[in-house]
PDB file of C-alpha atoms in Angstrom:
ATOM      1  CA  MET A   1       7.019 -21.955 -17.747  1.00 81.00           C
ATOM      2  CA  ASN A   2      10.436 -21.845 -19.169  1.00 96.00           C
ATOM      3  CA  LYS A   3      13.498 -23.750 -17.913  1.00 97.00           C
ATOM      4  CA  GLU A   4      14.830 -20.870 -15.820  1.00 96.00           C
ATOM      5  CA  GLU A   5      11.548 -20.493 -14.010  1.00 96.00           C
ATOM      6  CA  GLN A   6      11.485 -24.259 -13.489  1.00 97.00           C
ATOM      7  CA  VAL A   7      14.786 -24.201 -11.833  1.00 97.00           C
ATOM      8  CA  ILE A   8      13.991 -21.200  -9.675  1.00 97.00           C
ATOM      9  CA  VAL A   9      10.757 -22.834  -8.430  1.00 97.00           C
ATOM     10  CA  GLY A  10      12.681 -26.137  -7.814  1.00 97.00           C
ATOM     11  CA  PHE A  11      15.235 -24.346  -5.576  1.00 97.00           C
ATOM     12  CA  ARG A  12      12.558 -22.477  -3.735  1.00 97.00           C
ATOM     13  CA  ASP A  13      10.752 -25.691  -3.095  1.00 97.00           C
ATOM     14  CA  LEU A  14      13.958 -27.357  -1.859  1.00 97.00           C
ATOM     15  CA  PHE A  15      14.810 -24.475   0.418  1.00 95.00           C
ATOM     16  CA  ASN A  16      11.259 -24.500   2.040  1.00 94.00           C
ATOM     17  CA  LYS A  17      11.682 -28.183   2.642  1.00 96.00           C
ATOM     18  CA  MET A  18      15.103 -27.761   4.372  1.00 93.00           C
ATOM     19  CA  VAL A  19      13.588 -24.873   6.513  1.00 90.00           C
ATOM     20  CA  TYR A  20      10.742 -27.241   7.655  1.00 92.00           C
ATOM     21  CA  LEU A  21      13.121 -30.040   8.358  1.00 92.00           C
ATOM     22  CA  ASN A  22      15.450 -27.869  10.428  1.00 90.00           C
ATOM     23  CA  LYS A  23      12.692 -26.080  12.153  1.00 89.00           C
ATOM     24  CA  PHE A  24      12.503 -28.295  15.231  1.00 89.00           C
ATOM     25  CA  LYS A  25      16.339 -28.592  15.577  1.00 90.00           C
ATOM     26  CA  MET A  26      16.538 -24.792  15.434  1.00 87.00           C
ATOM     27  CA  GLU A  27      13.721 -24.248  18.020  1.00 88.00           C
ATOM     28  CA  ASP A  28      15.715 -26.566  20.402  1.00 91.00           C
ATOM     29  CA  SER A  29      18.839 -24.659  19.871  1.00 90.00           C
ATOM     30  CA  LEU A  30      17.294 -21.258  20.333  1.00 89.00           C
ATOM     31  CA  LYS A  31      15.191 -22.211  23.419  1.00 91.00           C
ATOM     32  CA  GLY A  32      15.457 -19.601  26.122  1.00 93.00           C
ATOM     33  CA  TYR A  33      16.314 -16.719  23.778  1.00 93.00           C
ATOM     34  CA  LYS A  34      13.890 -13.761  23.342  1.00 93.00           C
ATOM     35  CA  PRO A  35      12.618 -12.982  19.843  1.00 90.00           C
ATOM     36  CA  SER A  36      14.844  -9.929  19.776  1.00 94.00           C
ATOM     37  CA  GLU A  37      17.794 -11.929  20.560  1.00 92.00           C
ATOM     38  CA  VAL A  38      17.005 -14.494  17.983  1.00 88.00           C
ATOM     39  CA  HIS A  39      16.597 -11.685  15.334  1.00 89.00           C
ATOM     40  CA  CYS A  40      20.157 -10.436  16.204  1.00 92.00           C
ATOM     41  CA  ILE A  41      21.602 -13.688  15.895  1.00 86.00           C
ATOM     42  CA  GLU A  42      19.908 -14.036  12.378  1.00 85.00           C
ATOM     43  CA  CYS A  43      21.297 -10.611  11.419  1.00 90.00           C
ATOM     44  CA  ALA A  44      24.896 -11.642  12.528  1.00 89.00           C
ATOM     45  CA  GLY A  45      24.766 -14.573  10.357  1.00 72.00           C
TER      46      GLY A  45
END
């Protein structure tokens, strides 16, 4: 694996860890919304 691939894999791993750590906080914030509403919120950014 070359250096560029190592950097990409490292960023992907970091992003996945951040998503996992923020999962519970995000679930609490979005409690009460329907899945379609959450999808709209994600699309809006």
